[in-house]
XYZ file of C-alpha atoms in Angstrom:
441
model
C 0.009 -0.112 -0.151
C 2.852 2.406 0.922
C 5.958 1.217 -0.806
C 6.708 3.444 -3.625
C 4.019 5.896 -3.152
C 5.938 8.490 -1.029
C 9.529 8.574 -0.174
C 10.900 6.958 3.255
C 10.700 9.152 5.945
C 11.922 9.155 9.881
C 9.274 7.814 12.337
C 8.153 10.992 14.300
C 9.555 11.379 17.663
C 6.381 13.820 18.858
C 3.078 12.771 20.012
C 2.447 8.995 20.740
C 3.614 6.259 18.737
C 1.751 2.901 18.624
C 3.705 0.208 16.389
C 1.714 -2.731 15.448
C 3.173 -6.221 15.207
C 2.397 -6.077 11.538
C 4.456 -3.053 11.101
C 1.703 -0.271 10.588
C 2.502 2.788 12.523
C -0.275 4.812 14.585
C 0.154 8.212 15.823
C -1.876 10.387 18.323
C -1.308 13.650 20.076
C -3.830 13.367 22.835
C -6.144 11.170 24.514
C -9.787 11.790 25.543
C -11.781 10.188 28.591
C -14.651 7.842 27.678
C -17.212 8.076 30.309
C -19.202 4.941 28.731
C -15.933 2.853 28.572
C -14.371 4.482 31.885
C -11.037 4.842 30.344
C -8.894 7.221 28.116
C -9.157 6.792 24.153
C -6.258 7.661 21.835
C -7.393 9.871 18.800
C -4.711 7.463 16.975
C -4.767 7.376 13.246
C -2.402 5.142 10.837
C 0.469 7.215 9.455
C 2.551 4.565 7.780
C 4.383 1.478 7.899
C 7.870 0.688 9.402
C 10.606 -0.333 6.998
C 11.978 -3.522 8.531
C 15.669 -3.302 7.251
C 15.743 0.587 7.975
C 15.629 1.194 11.854
C 13.803 4.579 12.551
C 12.411 4.923 9.022
C 8.755 4.258 7.659
C 6.889 4.564 4.563
C 4.319 7.327 4.991
C 0.741 7.597 3.912
C -1.256 10.663 3.050
C -2.462 11.121 6.673
C 1.203 11.509 7.712
C 1.387 14.699 5.424
C -1.761 15.997 6.613
C -1.024 15.643 10.227
C 2.510 17.282 10.212
C 1.737 19.962 7.818
C 3.816 19.024 4.812
C 2.445 18.988 1.096
C 2.883 15.422 0.112
C 3.147 16.880 -3.713
C 5.505 19.692 -2.778
C 7.818 18.732 -0.128
C 10.671 20.912 0.632
C 13.532 19.634 -1.360
C 16.797 18.803 0.241
C 20.108 19.175 -1.392
C 20.970 21.261 -4.429
C 18.791 24.218 -5.469
C 16.794 23.253 -8.645
C 16.302 26.982 -10.018
C 17.982 26.129 -13.262
C 17.456 22.326 -13.396
C 14.395 20.324 -14.116
C 12.215 18.682 -11.232
C 9.303 17.219 -13.571
C 8.952 16.260 -16.901
C 6.059 14.865 -19.272
C 6.413 13.843 -22.807
C 3.723 13.091 -25.251
C 4.098 11.505 -28.898
C 7.853 11.781 -29.129
C 9.925 9.135 -30.800
C 8.659 5.974 -29.285
C 6.985 7.485 -26.188
C 3.369 8.016 -26.603
C 3.039 9.241 -22.835
C 5.299 9.316 -19.991
C 5.733 11.439 -16.935
C 8.696 11.440 -14.536
C 8.479 13.515 -11.193
C 10.503 14.823 -8.472
C 13.954 14.761 -10.428
C 17.164 15.761 -8.407
C 20.471 16.922 -9.393
C 21.736 13.421 -10.229
C 19.265 11.255 -12.326
C 19.676 7.772 -13.404
C 17.181 6.237 -15.849
C 17.017 2.374 -16.579
C 14.878 -0.212 -18.240
C 14.609 -2.677 -21.221
C 15.927 -2.077 -24.561
C 13.776 0.353 -26.685
C 11.805 1.405 -23.705
C 12.437 4.962 -24.331
C 15.491 5.892 -22.144
C 17.361 7.735 -24.792
C 14.186 9.365 -26.148
C 13.546 10.898 -22.723
C 17.219 12.657 -22.811
C 16.496 13.786 -26.487
C 13.131 15.299 -25.544
C 14.945 17.394 -22.716
C 17.484 18.348 -25.253
C 14.943 19.224 -27.920
C 13.004 21.608 -25.609
C 16.318 23.402 -24.745
C 17.501 23.516 -28.320
C 14.112 24.295 -29.980
C 15.426 27.993 -30.673
C 18.228 26.571 -32.813
C 17.353 26.453 -36.740
C 19.257 23.114 -36.526
C 17.356 21.374 -33.665
C 16.083 18.688 -36.176
C 19.369 17.866 -37.414
C 20.837 17.757 -33.841
C 17.976 15.184 -33.098
C 18.697 13.080 -36.293
C 22.573 13.222 -35.528
C 22.128 11.764 -31.928
C 20.931 8.586 -33.745
C 23.647 8.714 -36.542
C 20.769 9.543 -39.059
C 21.809 11.763 -42.192
C 18.455 13.046 -43.301
C 18.100 15.521 -46.167
C 16.836 19.034 -45.208
C 14.741 19.542 -47.929
C 11.617 17.381 -46.890
C 9.309 16.599 -43.981
C 11.232 13.334 -43.521
C 13.516 15.751 -41.442
C 11.152 15.953 -38.507
C 8.910 13.001 -38.904
C 11.086 10.429 -37.200
C 10.534 12.362 -34.033
C 6.905 11.925 -33.943
C 5.212 9.010 -32.218
C 4.820 6.126 -34.816
C 6.590 8.544 -37.340
C 2.868 10.160 -37.623
C 2.869 14.098 -37.701
C -1.032 13.824 -36.631
C 0.361 12.829 -33.285
C 1.250 16.371 -31.858
C 4.315 16.211 -29.735
C 4.013 17.827 -26.399
C 7.099 18.344 -23.919
C 6.527 19.781 -20.665
C 9.221 20.492 -17.932
C 9.257 22.126 -14.452
C 12.139 24.266 -14.096
C 12.309 25.884 -10.570
C 8.995 27.853 -10.354
C 8.312 27.730 -13.974
C 6.432 25.178 -16.193
C 7.740 25.298 -19.970
C 5.589 23.794 -22.567
C 6.941 23.009 -26.079
C 4.507 21.397 -28.754
C 4.815 20.718 -32.666
C 1.707 19.973 -34.806
C 1.190 19.402 -38.347
C -0.420 22.573 -40.165
C -1.997 21.956 -43.564
C -3.312 25.469 -43.779
C -0.265 27.860 -43.448
C 1.531 29.353 -46.456
C 4.619 31.337 -45.649
C 4.146 34.991 -46.841
C 7.989 35.512 -47.123
C 7.371 39.328 -47.977
C 10.903 40.668 -47.543
C 14.586 39.719 -47.309
C 14.280 36.389 -49.182
C 14.628 36.200 -53.135
C 11.610 35.550 -54.865
C 12.613 32.217 -56.396
C 13.486 30.995 -52.967
C 10.446 32.236 -51.336
C 8.478 30.601 -54.129
C 10.203 27.169 -53.261
C 9.117 27.205 -49.783
C 5.515 28.321 -50.774
C 5.221 25.526 -53.089
C 6.536 22.814 -50.543
C 4.284 23.885 -48.106
C 0.999 23.597 -50.489
C 2.571 20.266 -51.564
C 3.313 18.807 -48.290
C 2.378 20.822 -45.083
C 4.359 23.166 -42.577
C 5.086 22.447 -38.919
C 3.656 24.660 -36.306
C 5.636 25.141 -33.089
C 4.318 26.697 -29.856
C 6.481 27.420 -26.622
C 5.304 29.193 -23.472
C 6.510 29.631 -19.825
C 4.205 29.830 -16.952
C 5.348 30.736 -13.445
C 7.744 33.436 -12.351
C 7.346 34.850 -15.755
C 4.771 34.683 -18.493
C 6.307 34.006 -21.936
C 5.205 32.543 -25.158
C 6.279 32.278 -28.928
C 4.839 30.452 -31.913
C 5.639 29.977 -35.574
C 6.180 27.500 -38.353
C 8.789 25.373 -39.898
C 8.728 25.031 -43.782
C 11.239 22.846 -45.863
C 12.211 22.834 -49.636
C 15.136 22.205 -51.709
C 16.630 25.471 -50.458
C 16.610 24.222 -46.646
C 14.784 24.689 -43.729
C 12.776 27.914 -43.004
C 11.866 29.062 -39.202
C 9.143 31.836 -38.803
C 8.109 33.214 -35.719
C 4.556 34.511 -35.770
C 4.166 38.415 -36.097
C 2.401 38.701 -32.751
C 5.760 37.824 -31.104
C 6.979 41.426 -32.012
C 10.481 42.527 -31.314
C 10.455 40.711 -27.913
C 13.765 39.159 -26.772
C 13.732 35.251 -26.769
C 13.782 33.729 -23.500
C 17.051 32.142 -22.466
C 16.658 28.576 -21.537
C 19.176 26.248 -19.489
C 22.372 25.482 -21.204
C 21.780 21.658 -22.001
C 24.583 19.334 -23.410
C 24.051 15.828 -25.050
C 26.596 13.072 -24.655
C 26.540 9.526 -26.182
C 29.269 7.062 -27.434
C 29.374 8.800 -30.908
C 30.751 12.041 -29.322
C 33.208 10.554 -26.983
C 34.757 8.397 -29.487
C 36.063 11.415 -31.629
C 39.215 13.356 -30.921
C 37.939 16.926 -31.890
C 35.073 16.426 -29.191
C 37.826 16.046 -26.299
C 40.101 18.606 -27.825
C 37.366 21.189 -28.043
C 36.331 20.492 -24.401
C 39.943 20.654 -23.186
C 40.354 23.874 -24.981
C 37.501 25.757 -23.206
C 39.042 24.259 -19.772
C 42.206 25.800 -20.347
C 40.618 29.155 -21.411
C 38.601 29.190 -18.309
C 41.584 28.324 -16.165
C 40.021 25.170 -15.081
C 42.802 22.600 -16.180
C 44.558 22.339 -12.856
C 41.103 21.574 -11.194
C 40.536 19.020 -13.915
C 43.775 17.407 -13.521
C 42.798 17.043 -9.547
C 39.703 15.267 -10.504
C 41.404 12.581 -12.707
C 43.975 11.883 -9.937
C 41.145 10.713 -7.785
C 41.075 7.745 -10.103
C 44.721 7.807 -10.999
C 47.180 9.437 -8.887
C 49.931 9.006 -11.453
C 48.314 11.475 -13.779
C 50.232 14.909 -13.611
C 49.244 16.888 -16.596
C 47.294 16.880 -19.906
C 48.834 18.691 -23.029
C 47.728 19.244 -26.518
C 50.679 18.497 -28.947
C 50.791 18.766 -32.905
C 52.022 15.913 -34.709
C 52.406 16.296 -38.345
C 49.975 19.344 -38.179
C 47.183 17.122 -36.216
C 46.718 18.082 -32.611
C 46.443 15.359 -30.112
C 45.727 15.228 -26.600
C 48.421 13.688 -24.147
C 48.094 12.436 -20.630
C 51.450 12.714 -18.427
C 51.098 9.546 -16.396
C 54.271 8.350 -14.440
C 56.376 11.184 -16.185
C 55.582 9.596 -19.623
C 53.381 11.206 -22.164
C 50.753 8.940 -23.634
C 48.262 9.661 -26.330
C 44.853 9.843 -24.468
C 43.538 7.157 -26.768
C 46.114 4.617 -25.390
C 44.645 5.409 -21.863
C 41.353 3.231 -22.732
C 37.946 3.893 -23.196
C 37.171 4.340 -19.735
C 39.638 7.424 -19.000
C 38.709 8.634 -22.358
C 35.011 8.668 -21.576
C 35.616 9.955 -17.946
C 37.683 12.906 -19.185
C 34.965 13.718 -21.676
C 32.050 13.520 -18.964
C 34.142 15.642 -16.424
C 34.653 18.281 -18.981
C 31.213 18.244 -20.294
C 30.020 18.937 -16.631
C 32.435 21.632 -16.248
C 31.502 23.113 -19.529
C 27.666 22.860 -18.544
C 27.907 24.885 -15.462
C 24.582 25.829 -14.008
C 23.157 23.760 -16.658
C 22.223 20.229 -17.770
C 24.344 17.209 -18.954
C 22.638 14.280 -20.730
C 24.438 11.317 -20.735
C 23.344 8.306 -22.976
C 24.600 4.998 -21.581
C 27.083 6.200 -19.015
C 28.249 2.812 -18.125
C 29.614 2.100 -21.653
C 33.669 1.949 -21.846
C 33.788 1.530 -18.071
C 34.889 -1.893 -16.286
C 32.263 -2.761 -13.481
C 34.957 -1.871 -10.882
C 35.035 1.696 -11.768
C 31.336 2.426 -11.423
C 31.521 3.637 -7.786
C 34.463 5.973 -8.459
C 32.592 7.251 -11.862
C 29.494 8.177 -9.713
C 31.494 9.653 -7.044
C 33.423 11.852 -9.684
C 29.970 12.787 -11.424
C 28.441 13.472 -7.990
C 31.597 15.795 -6.821
C 31.902 17.641 -10.088
C 28.308 18.175 -10.745
C 28.022 19.793 -7.304
C 30.879 21.730 -7.891
C 29.491 23.292 -10.977
C 25.703 23.091 -10.125
C 25.052 20.849 -13.118
C 21.994 18.180 -13.162
C 23.353 15.060 -14.689
C 20.652 13.152 -16.424
C 21.907 9.514 -17.541
C 20.849 6.304 -18.646
C 22.053 2.645 -18.260
C 21.353 -0.913 -18.892
C 23.734 -2.322 -16.085
C 22.645 -3.573 -12.799
C 26.271 -3.247 -11.389
C 26.220 0.352 -12.656
C 23.082 1.109 -10.362
C 24.757 -0.356 -7.398
C 27.899 1.865 -8.078
C 25.676 4.724 -8.254
C 24.247 4.067 -5.068
C 27.762 3.415 -3.387
C 29.162 6.362 -5.136
C 26.511 9.174 -4.400
C 26.008 8.220 -0.711
C 27.753 11.463 0.464
C 25.101 13.426 -1.334
C 22.255 10.743 -1.417
C 19.579 13.246 -1.261
C 20.754 14.726 -4.506
C 20.221 11.428 -6.238
C 16.911 9.809 -7.747
C 16.529 6.759 -9.828
C 13.837 5.659 -12.320
C 13.012 2.338 -13.914
C 11.081 2.783 -17.206
C 8.702 0.047 -17.734
C 5.324 -0.847 -19.238
C 1.990 -1.886 -17.038
C -1.548 -2.093 -18.181
C -1.949 1.622 -18.739
C 1.091 2.173 -20.745
C 4.664 3.306 -20.325
C 5.353 4.371 -16.777
C 8.455 5.737 -14.626
C 8.744 3.918 -11.340
C 10.672 6.162 -8.898
C 13.060 4.943 -6.352
C 14.576 7.060 -3.804
C 18.173 6.571 -2.511
C 16.891 4.697 0.563
C 14.315 3.041 -1.355
C 16.772 1.601 -3.922
C 19.153 0.376 -1.123
C 16.193 -1.545 0.348
C 15.435 -3.014 -3.139
C 19.061 -4.334 -3.380
C 18.852 -5.751 0.103
C 15.468 -7.623 -0.991
C 16.793 -8.697 -4.168
C 14.190 -6.691 -5.979
C 14.521 -6.301 -9.535
C 15.071 -2.610 -10.282
C 16.473 -2.517 -13.810
């Protein structure tokens, strides 16, 4: 009844507690004399159930929150402030996800589930929202999947729709601090771009002909909360590329700044240029020494990282045991760890999305990986949302983040009779699941 509905809490030390043999916890704050029964009667009420292997902890029910004056849907969050990070997410008709809600995300988020359940799509949906102002946002989405789709047809965006059907309107909604952000894309058969100025007549004609022959894509974005903001417009494609138009009623207002968001998958970490670019930013920002300090926690023999040009080609070298070695020779684990750390540093006060975070690491490194991710992301106030297939990696995450356990949330994505669901495990609940040999992947 209680397991998984609310996060575990400490058993109250105020009032009168009555713990039944079956583990149910009853609470009263006063007693009343009953003249008929000739004895005092406690105004006791059930508030939860004891967690057997966690002394002093219980699973609360709704009555617990009512009695102690805590809003069960809006508890005061401990840990890192979420002003620039996401706490709730809802996705409709995006990629293979028809409908999915994820609630109460923390600074460190780990997603798991069976193959093709939609883990990568969750990351892409977040990036898509934060990147929607970019004229290349559709190309970015296709690039994450290694797709090379021409920009001169509606096939540019149709892979993003559920069942590749643009009649299924995409809707992505996220809570960021006090604000609720909503982005939607819908098929529009009626809109024809006017293109009155600034575009050559033949180019304008190609977009108008394409809109008549195919359709345009309408986008709507709004923010409600600490500010009220909205924008709307259309996308049209033709042999001349992709046209993004903003509706006239947006006027000359400045576009809202969104949270800086970076996406990492194995395609990125395998490229030399990606690490070189991130390393260059770290050096320019004077953070190289700090980076080396992070790496030394994993390998104390690392003393420096330098960029050398060999035959006109720049390469990254690690100085380890007073010997310079190309970073590629250090193995996939160090390469990926270096890239993840650099990406967190680059996404200061932002969001880093990491697909299949465990790939390239030996299972013995998982605890150190998560300890590193926890420390660096806290230093740079960066929310890290990652996916995994590995049970050992989930265990490593629990062991690695224990110093800041309140900043960690784990979700298993899976189907029930109502469709795709996210099953949330707090840090304490996940530890209990491991002790009980409960399947959490």
